[in-house]
Short mmCIF file of C-alpha atoms in Angstrom, two decimals:
data_model
loop_
_atom_site.label_atom_id
_atom_site.label_comp_id
_atom_site.label_asym_id
_atom_site.label_seq_id
_atom_site.Cartn_x
_atom_site.Cartn_y
_atom_site.Cartn_z
CA MET A 207 -50.35 -25.26 -64.97
CA PRO A 208 -46.44 -25.96 -65.48
CA TYR A 209 -43.64 -24.12 -62.46
CA PHE A 210 -40.92 -22.49 -63.83
CA LYS A 211 -38.10 -19.96 -62.70
CA THR A 212 -36.02 -17.44 -64.07
CA PHE A 213 -33.40 -14.67 -62.48
CA LEU A 214 -33.10 -10.50 -62.43
CA CYS A 215 -29.74 -9.65 -61.80
CA PHE A 216 -29.42 -6.00 -61.00
CA ASP A 217 -26.94 -3.65 -60.81
CA VAL A 218 -27.36 -1.53 -58.17
CA GLU A 219 -23.74 0.31 -58.27
CA GLN A 220 -25.78 2.95 -60.41
CA PHE A 221 -26.70 6.15 -60.32
CA ALA A 222 -30.08 5.96 -60.76
CA ASP A 223 -31.98 3.26 -59.48
CA ALA A 224 -31.62 -0.13 -61.54
CA THR A 225 -34.05 -1.66 -63.86
CA GLU A 226 -34.55 -5.48 -65.19
CA GLU A 227 -37.14 -5.83 -68.69
CA LEU A 228 -39.12 -9.37 -68.53
CA GLU A 229 -40.09 -10.12 -71.49
CA LEU A 230 -44.06 -12.22 -71.95
CA SER A 231 -45.70 -14.03 -74.98
CA ARG A 232 -48.61 -16.47 -74.98
CA ALA A 233 -48.35 -19.87 -75.24
CA ILE A 234 -48.56 -21.72 -79.28
CA GLY A 235 -52.15 -22.17 -79.60
CA VAL A 236 -53.47 -19.79 -76.78
CA ASN A 237 -56.37 -17.46 -77.98
CA HIS A 238 -57.90 -17.20 -74.85
CA PRO A 239 -57.70 -13.92 -72.23
CA ILE A 240 -54.79 -13.71 -70.22
CA THR A 241 -54.90 -12.33 -66.24
CA TRP A 242 -51.88 -12.28 -64.52
CA ARG A 243 -49.98 -10.25 -61.99
CA ILE A 244 -47.09 -9.11 -59.74
CA ARG A 245 -46.88 -10.46 -56.00
CA THR A 246 -43.66 -9.74 -53.51
CA ASN A 247 -43.49 -9.58 -50.25
CA ALA A 248 -41.61 -5.78 -50.23
CA PRO A 249 -44.25 -3.64 -51.81
CA THR A 250 -42.80 -0.40 -51.36
CA ARG A 251 -39.75 -1.56 -52.67
CA TYR A 252 -40.48 -2.57 -56.03
CA ILE A 253 -41.58 -0.83 -59.40
CA VAL A 254 -43.68 -2.96 -61.17
CA ASN A 255 -44.26 -0.91 -65.22
CA PRO A 256 -46.51 -2.98 -68.03
CA ALA A 257 -46.88 0.54 -70.11
CA TYR A 258 -44.53 -0.38 -72.05
CA GLY A 259 -43.59 -4.87 -72.21
CA VAL A 260 -42.80 -5.38 -68.38
CA THR A 261 -39.94 -3.48 -66.64
CA VAL A 262 -39.30 -3.87 -62.71
CA ARG A 263 -37.45 -1.41 -60.93
CA LEU A 264 -35.72 -1.97 -57.51
CA VAL A 265 -35.91 1.33 -55.31
CA LYS A 266 -32.91 3.05 -54.38
CA ASN A 267 -31.49 -0.01 -55.05
CA ARG A 268 -31.58 -1.25 -51.48
CA PHE A 269 -31.70 -4.92 -52.15
CA HIS A 270 -32.45 -7.85 -49.67
CA PRO A 271 -32.27 -11.51 -51.10
CA SER A 272 -35.20 -12.09 -48.87
CA HIS A 273 -37.15 -10.44 -51.89
CA LYS A 274 -39.23 -13.07 -53.48
CA LEU A 275 -40.87 -11.68 -56.72
CA ILE A 276 -43.76 -13.96 -58.25
CA LEU A 277 -45.16 -14.86 -61.51
CA GLN A 278 -48.87 -15.18 -62.21
CA ALA A 279 -50.71 -16.16 -64.98
CA MET A 280 -54.41 -18.02 -65.58
CA ARG A 281 -57.56 -18.10 -68.41
CA THR A 282 -59.35 -15.24 -67.34
CA PRO A 283 -62.49 -17.13 -65.87
CA PRO A 284 -65.53 -16.21 -66.93
CA LYS A 285 -67.33 -12.65 -66.74
CA CYS A 286 -64.85 -11.06 -64.62
CA ASP A 287 -61.77 -8.92 -65.86
CA GLU A 288 -58.16 -8.21 -64.77
CA ARG A 289 -59.82 -6.57 -60.92
CA THR A 290 -61.91 -9.70 -60.61
CA ALA A 291 -60.73 -12.44 -62.33
CA TRP A 292 -57.83 -13.08 -58.89
CA LYS A 293 -61.24 -12.95 -56.13
CA HIS A 294 -62.33 -16.58 -58.58
CA GLU A 295 -61.99 -20.28 -57.09
CA ASN A 296 -59.54 -20.57 -59.87
CA ALA A 297 -57.42 -18.55 -58.65
CA LYS A 298 -57.07 -21.04 -55.82
CA ASN A 299 -56.10 -24.07 -57.41
CA ALA A 300 -52.48 -24.82 -58.60
CA ALA A 301 -54.15 -25.85 -61.99
CA CYS A 302 -55.42 -22.91 -62.92
CA VAL A 303 -52.21 -21.41 -62.74
CA GLN A 304 -49.51 -20.66 -64.17
CA THR A 305 -46.31 -19.30 -61.12
CA ILE A 306 -43.28 -18.50 -62.52
CA ARG A 307 -40.71 -17.50 -59.56
CA LEU A 308 -38.01 -14.78 -60.24
CA GLY A 309 -35.57 -15.28 -58.55
CA LEU A 310 -33.49 -12.39 -57.49
CA SER A 311 -30.41 -11.60 -57.43
CA THR A 312 -27.37 -8.35 -57.81
CA MET A 313 -23.60 -7.62 -59.38
CA LEU A 314 -20.98 -7.81 -57.29
CA MET A 315 -18.25 -7.15 -59.47
CA ASN A 316 -17.54 -3.52 -61.41
CA ILE A 317 -19.09 -3.24 -64.33
CA ASP A 318 -16.80 -0.30 -65.39
CA TYR A 319 -14.28 -2.48 -64.99
CA THR A 320 -15.30 -5.32 -67.24
CA GLU A 321 -13.61 -3.63 -70.47
CA ASN A 322 -10.31 -4.77 -69.18
CA VAL A 323 -10.63 -8.29 -67.45
CA SER A 324 -8.54 -10.01 -68.97
CA SER A 325 -10.30 -13.94 -70.93
CA ASP A 326 -8.67 -15.91 -68.08
CA VAL A 327 -10.59 -14.04 -65.97
CA SER A 328 -14.21 -15.23 -64.34
CA VAL A 329 -16.81 -13.07 -63.92
CA THR A 330 -19.16 -14.62 -60.91
CA PHE A 331 -22.32 -12.83 -59.51
CA ALA A 332 -24.54 -12.82 -56.44
CA PRO A 333 -25.35 -16.65 -55.93
CA HIS A 334 -28.73 -16.67 -56.99
CA CYS A 335 -27.98 -15.31 -60.58
CA TYR A 336 -25.92 -17.19 -63.27
CA GLN A 337 -22.06 -18.68 -62.67
CA LEU A 338 -20.45 -16.80 -66.48
CA TYR A 339 -17.67 -17.06 -67.03
CA CYS A 340 -15.40 -15.42 -69.66
CA GLY A 341 -12.69 -16.75 -72.25
CA CYS A 342 -13.81 -20.29 -71.98
CA LEU A 343 -15.05 -20.66 -75.60
CA GLU A 344 -11.63 -19.09 -76.12
CA ARG A 345 -10.14 -20.96 -74.16
CA GLU A 346 -11.54 -24.62 -76.17
CA GLU A 347 -11.08 -23.06 -79.80
CA LEU A 348 -7.31 -22.58 -78.73
CA SER A 349 -7.15 -26.50 -77.25
CA SER A 350 -8.96 -26.90 -80.16
CA SER A 351 -5.74 -28.68 -81.97
CA GLN A 352 -5.02 -30.22 -79.67
CA SER A 353 -8.12 -31.80 -78.91
CA VAL A 354 -7.96 -33.75 -82.82
CA ASP A 355 -4.80 -34.55 -82.35
CA SER A 356 -5.59 -36.46 -79.51
CA LEU A 357 -8.39 -38.06 -80.53
CA GLN A 358 -7.02 -40.12 -83.27
CA SER A 359 -4.14 -40.89 -80.94
CA VAL A 360 -7.11 -42.61 -78.64
CA MET A 361 -8.40 -44.16 -81.93
CA ALA A 362 -5.08 -44.41 -83.23
CA GLN A 363 -4.16 -46.52 -80.30
CA SER A 364 -7.15 -48.21 -79.56
CA SER A 365 -7.01 -52.56 -80.40
CA THR A 366 -10.30 -53.43 -80.02
CA ILE A 367 -12.51 -55.09 -83.27
CA GLY A 368 -16.15 -56.07 -83.94
CA ILE A 369 -18.64 -55.07 -81.41
CA ASP A 370 -16.56 -53.76 -78.66
CA ARG A 371 -15.32 -51.66 -81.67
CA ILE A 372 -18.47 -50.46 -82.35
CA ARG A 373 -19.54 -49.57 -78.98
CA GLU A 374 -16.22 -48.32 -77.70
CA LEU A 375 -17.20 -45.83 -81.35
CA GLU A 376 -20.59 -45.08 -79.74
CA ASN A 377 -18.87 -43.43 -76.16
CA LEU A 378 -17.08 -41.69 -77.91
CA LEU A 379 -19.63 -40.56 -80.22
CA ALA A 380 -21.43 -39.67 -77.31
CA MET A 381 -18.80 -38.38 -75.42
CA LEU A 382 -17.82 -35.75 -78.21
CA ASN A 383 -21.74 -34.64 -77.70
CA ALA A 384 -22.05 -34.02 -74.87
CA ASP A 385 -19.03 -31.52 -75.27
CA LYS A 386 -20.67 -30.14 -78.14
CA GLN A 387 -23.00 -29.57 -76.11
CA GLN A 388 -20.95 -28.43 -73.25
CA ILE A 389 -19.71 -25.94 -75.55
CA GLN A 390 -22.96 -24.64 -76.74
CA LYS A 391 -24.59 -23.95 -73.48
CA ASN A 392 -21.17 -22.16 -72.74
CA ALA A 393 -21.35 -19.80 -76.01
CA ALA A 394 -25.17 -19.39 -75.04
CA GLN A 395 -23.66 -17.84 -70.89
CA GLY A 396 -21.60 -15.58 -73.06
CA MET A 397 -24.01 -14.50 -75.10
CA THR A 398 -26.22 -13.01 -72.07
CA LEU A 399 -23.93 -12.41 -70.31
CA LYS A 400 -22.58 -9.82 -72.70
CA LYS A 401 -25.70 -8.29 -73.43
CA VAL A 402 -26.35 -7.87 -69.01
CA LEU A 403 -23.29 -5.97 -69.42
CA HIS A 404 -23.58 -5.05 -72.66
CA LYS A 405 -26.37 -2.62 -70.40
CA ALA A 406 -25.11 -1.71 -67.38
CA LEU A 407 -22.63 -0.08 -69.07
CA ASP A 408 -25.02 2.11 -70.77
CA ALA A 409 -26.24 2.62 -67.75
CA ARG A 410 -22.91 3.54 -66.82
CA ARG A 411 -23.21 5.63 -69.70
CA SER A 412 -26.73 7.43 -69.17
CA THR A 413 -25.52 8.02 -65.20
CA LEU A 414 -22.30 10.08 -66.64
CA ILE A 415 -24.25 12.70 -69.19
CA ALA A 416 -26.88 13.12 -66.27
CA LEU A 417 -24.04 14.15 -63.87
CA LYS A 418 -21.84 15.87 -66.23
CA GLY A 419 -25.77 17.93 -66.55
CA ARG A 420 -25.45 18.69 -62.75
CA LEU A 421 -22.41 19.94 -62.30
CA ILE A 422 -23.04 21.80 -65.56
CA GLU A 423 -25.69 23.30 -63.20
CA MET A 424 -23.84 23.35 -59.89
CA LYS A 425 -21.66 25.17 -61.08
CA LYS A 426 -23.71 27.49 -62.79
CA GLN A 427 -25.23 27.85 -59.35
CA THR A 428 -22.03 28.48 -57.83
CA ARG A 429 -21.49 31.38 -60.05
CA ARG A 430 -24.69 32.56 -59.52
CA TRP A 431 -24.20 32.16 -55.72
CA LYS A 432 -21.14 33.79 -55.47
CA GLU A 433 -21.68 37.42 -57.79
CA GLU A 434 -25.12 37.68 -55.67
CA LEU A 435 -22.18 37.05 -52.16
CA LEU A 436 -19.55 39.94 -54.05
CA GLU A 437 -22.90 41.74 -54.55
CA SER A 438 -24.31 41.90 -50.78
CA GLU A 439 -20.57 42.23 -49.67
CA ALA A 440 -20.42 45.18 -51.30
CA GLU A 441 -23.77 46.47 -50.20
CA LEU A 442 -23.09 45.34 -46.33
CA GLU A 443 -18.56 47.65 -46.95
CA ASN A 444 -20.95 50.50 -47.89
CA PHE A 445 -23.83 51.22 -45.92
CA GLN A 446 -20.82 50.26 -42.87
CA ARG A 447 -19.27 53.19 -44.36
CA SER A 448 -22.06 54.90 -44.20
CA ARG A 449 -23.45 53.98 -40.93
CA LYS A 450 -19.47 54.95 -39.92
CA GLU A 451 -19.74 58.75 -42.06
CA TYR A 452 -23.16 59.93 -39.91
CA PHE A 453 -21.66 58.69 -36.34
CA VAL A 454 -18.81 60.84 -37.29
CA GLN A 455 -20.45 63.92 -38.43
CA GLN A 456 -22.76 62.79 -34.77
CA CYS A 457 -19.47 63.01 -32.80
CA SER A 458 -18.59 66.19 -34.55
CA VAL A 459 -22.13 67.80 -33.86
CA SER A 460 -22.03 67.29 -30.19
#
């Protein structure tokens, strides 16, 4: 089976445990039962929840570059279920197991600052994650008219004819197609970056709401403690006053 690699980029700056979601689907034409599992060298750091999609949670946001996550899937062997399938001899055959190695990384930038990032500032994640650049599409759009003028100038200055002219135009067309593919790739990367940033900002908003709720509860608790402290101080003063009066009476009697 083929070998794939994908990336999980954890936002470790948030208040709660960072999570990433995986989307698993069958290949077209595959109708037989499939068994899959996720293996890791850090079982106490990652929690995988397959209840709704596949969610990978980084416990306490404690990440290390040596952490590994590997997703494996294979056709369920006859007379086996999801618990016994990986004990079958097919699990030891690399040709029968599809392996997806998950590249792990964390965001090194301050997400709270991204709303004010200018279009000419590059946004770079950790080495094992994507490197996406804000503003590249905008710069392409701003310079498109200049590119058209330059292209027309190059074509006008060309003196080749015949087959050489055809080859020149073919090379120019290949260059333009390569530029088009690069722009499409930049657009796809920009959309991916947008989704990542929106998810991180949503996590920040949820964290803010949780912290505000905790602040309100702590203010209420502090108010209760203050009232209890005032009551205790009043009781202590009454006790000390009563004790002082008692000693004064004892001294008067003697």
